Structure formats: C-alpha cells, structure tokens
Amino acid sequence: MFIMNRKVHTIDATDKILGRLATEVAVLLRGKHKALFDPATDCGDAVEIENVDKMQVTGNKMEDKLYRHHTGYKGHLKEETLAHLWERKGPREVLKRAVWNMLPKNRTRKHVIQRLLFKK
C-alpha cells in the first residue's frame, strides 16, 4: 500500500474551449497523468479552475446542445439548451456537467467530482 500525495492544479479557463478543458480536468481528477495510476483506486489530484466565465463554446452549441433528463413520469422528458443552462445555473455548472459525463460511471465518480474546485 502506498500513500497518495494529492496536488492542487490551477487552470485558467480564459479563452479555453469547453470540451477540451473538460477532458484536461477529467484526466487530472482521475490521476491518469501519474505513473502509479490504478483504475480501482482514487489517486487523482484536485483541480481549481479560474475565470470560468471567460470559457468559450464553439459553433452553434449554445443553441443546439441539449441536456435531457427524465422525471420518471410518462411523457416527462425535460430538455434544456446549453444557453438556458448557462443563464440559469452559470458556467460552473456547465463545466461540472461536462466533466461529470467524462468520469467513469461507478461509485468513485461522486468522490472524484468533489475535488473540482472553482475560484473567482
């Protein structure tokens, strides 16, 4: 058993594209950049994002990208565009959802996303 030293990586999101920034953050959160990476252990680092408001979205994604969720009732599939989510919840939630969907769908996911920090 080894002791995992966690670092805090600070990333400036100014003029960075949403998807490329999210993949960079997901790799750091999982710890795939480390030589001792093990998919079964939570060995990733913390990531602090600065200037999330200045992040870029390319193309027509603001109007075309849809976030869907089902309430559980018949016919209650809710849709929301990226622009509406950005306006309602802010760019932090947009980036957090992008990173969330890039993490593995297992029980470590909720612990890994807690190391995603935002700075003003």
CSV table of C-alpha atoms in Angstrom, one decimal:
chain,number,residue,atom,x,y,z
A,1,MET,CA,0.0,0.0,0.0
A,2,PHE,CA,1.3,3.4,-0.9
A,3,ILE,CA,0.4,6.9,0.3
A,4,MET,CA,-1.0,9.0,-2.5
A,5,ASN,CA,0.1,12.6,-2.5
A,6,ARG,CA,-2.6,14.9,-4.0
A,7,LYS,CA,-1.6,18.1,-5.7
A,8,VAL,CA,-3.8,21.1,-6.5
A,9,HIS,CA,-3.7,22.0,-10.2
A,10,THR,CA,-4.8,25.5,-11.1
A,11,ILE,CA,-6.1,26.0,-14.6
A,12,ASP,CA,-7.1,29.3,-16.1
A,13,ALA,CA,-10.1,28.8,-18.3
A,14,THR,CA,-9.8,32.1,-20.2
A,15,ASP,CA,-10.4,31.5,-23.9
A,16,LYS,CA,-10.3,27.7,-23.5
A,17,ILE,CA,-12.9,25.6,-25.3
A,18,LEU,CA,-15.4,23.8,-23.0
A,19,GLY,CA,-14.8,20.2,-24.2
A,20,ARG,CA,-11.1,20.4,-24.3
A,21,LEU,CA,-10.9,22.0,-20.9
A,22,ALA,CA,-13.3,19.3,-19.5
A,23,THR,CA,-11.1,16.5,-20.8
A,24,GLU,CA,-8.0,18.1,-19.3
A,25,VAL,CA,-9.8,18.4,-15.9
A,26,ALA,CA,-11.1,14.8,-16.1
A,27,VAL,CA,-7.7,13.4,-16.7
A,28,LEU,CA,-6.2,15.3,-13.7
A,29,LEU,CA,-9.1,14.4,-11.4
A,30,ARG,CA,-8.7,10.7,-12.2
A,31,GLY,CA,-5.0,10.7,-11.9
A,32,LYS,CA,-4.2,9.3,-15.3
A,33,HIS,CA,-1.2,11.6,-15.7
A,34,LYS,CA,0.5,9.8,-12.8
A,35,ALA,CA,2.9,6.8,-13.2
A,36,LEU,CA,1.2,5.0,-10.4
A,37,PHE,CA,-2.3,5.2,-11.9
A,38,ASP,CA,-4.7,2.4,-10.9
A,39,PRO,CA,-8.3,2.5,-12.2
A,40,ALA,CA,-9.5,0.7,-9.0
A,41,THR,CA,-8.1,3.4,-6.6
A,42,ASP,CA,-8.9,7.1,-6.3
A,43,CYS,CA,-5.5,8.5,-7.0
A,44,GLY,CA,-6.3,11.8,-8.7
A,45,ASP,CA,-5.5,15.3,-7.8
A,46,ALA,CA,-7.6,18.3,-7.1
A,47,VAL,CA,-8.2,20.9,-9.8
A,48,GLU,CA,-9.0,24.5,-9.3
A,49,ILE,CA,-10.5,26.5,-12.2
A,50,GLU,CA,-10.1,30.2,-12.6
A,51,ASN,CA,-12.1,32.6,-14.8
A,52,VAL,CA,-14.8,30.1,-15.8
A,53,ASP,CA,-16.9,33.0,-17.1
A,54,LYS,CA,-14.4,33.5,-19.9
A,55,MET,CA,-14.6,30.0,-21.2
A,56,GLN,CA,-15.5,29.6,-24.9
A,57,VAL,CA,-18.1,27.4,-26.6
A,58,THR,CA,-17.5,26.8,-30.3
A,59,GLY,CA,-20.0,26.5,-33.1
A,60,ASN,CA,-23.8,26.6,-32.5
A,61,LYS,CA,-23.6,24.5,-29.4
A,62,MET,CA,-25.2,27.3,-27.3
A,63,GLU,CA,-28.5,26.8,-29.2
A,64,ASP,CA,-28.1,23.2,-30.4
A,65,LYS,CA,-26.7,21.3,-27.4
A,66,LEU,CA,-29.5,19.8,-25.3
A,67,TYR,CA,-29.3,18.5,-21.8
A,68,ARG,CA,-32.1,15.9,-21.2
A,69,HIS,CA,-33.4,14.3,-18.0
A,70,HIS,CA,-36.4,12.2,-17.3
A,71,THR,CA,-38.6,12.9,-14.2
A,72,GLY,CA,-39.9,9.3,-14.0
A,73,TYR,CA,-43.4,10.1,-15.2
A,74,LYS,CA,-44.8,9.2,-18.6
A,75,GLY,CA,-44.0,11.9,-21.1
A,76,HIS,CA,-41.9,14.0,-18.8
A,77,LEU,CA,-38.6,14.1,-20.7
A,78,LYS,CA,-37.2,17.5,-19.9
A,79,GLU,CA,-34.9,19.3,-22.3
A,80,GLU,CA,-32.8,22.4,-21.8
A,81,THR,CA,-30.4,24.1,-24.2
A,82,LEU,CA,-26.8,24.9,-23.2
A,83,ALA,CA,-27.6,28.7,-23.4
A,84,HIS,CA,-30.5,28.3,-21.0
A,85,LEU,CA,-28.4,26.2,-18.6
A,86,TRP,CA,-25.6,28.8,-18.8
A,87,GLU,CA,-28.0,31.6,-18.0
A,88,ARG,CA,-29.9,29.7,-15.2
A,89,LYS,CA,-27.1,27.9,-13.4
A,90,GLY,CA,-23.9,29.6,-14.7
A,91,PRO,CA,-20.8,28.4,-16.5
A,92,ARG,CA,-19.6,26.5,-13.4
A,93,GLU,CA,-22.5,24.0,-13.7
A,94,VAL,CA,-21.9,23.7,-17.4
A,95,LEU,CA,-18.3,22.7,-16.9
A,96,LYS,CA,-19.1,20.5,-14.0
A,97,ARG,CA,-21.7,18.5,-16.1
A,98,ALA,CA,-19.2,18.2,-18.9
A,99,VAL,CA,-16.6,16.7,-16.5
A,100,TRP,CA,-19.2,14.6,-14.8
A,101,ASN,CA,-20.1,12.8,-18.0
A,102,MET,CA,-16.4,12.2,-18.8
A,103,LEU,CA,-15.7,10.4,-15.5
A,104,PRO,CA,-16.3,6.6,-15.2
A,105,LYS,CA,-19.8,5.6,-14.2
A,106,ASN,CA,-19.0,3.9,-11.0
A,107,ARG,CA,-19.1,4.5,-7.3
A,108,THR,CA,-15.9,6.6,-7.2
A,109,ARG,CA,-17.5,9.2,-9.5
A,110,LYS,CA,-19.2,11.3,-6.8
A,111,HIS,CA,-16.0,11.4,-4.7
A,112,VAL,CA,-13.8,12.4,-7.7
A,113,ILE,CA,-16.1,15.3,-8.7
A,114,GLN,CA,-15.8,16.8,-5.2
A,115,ARG,CA,-12.1,17.7,-6.0
A,116,LEU,CA,-13.2,20.0,-8.8
A,117,LEU,CA,-13.0,23.5,-7.3
A,118,PHE,CA,-13.9,26.9,-8.7
A,119,LYS,CA,-12.1,30.2,-8.0
A,120,LYS,CA,-13.3,33.6,-8.8
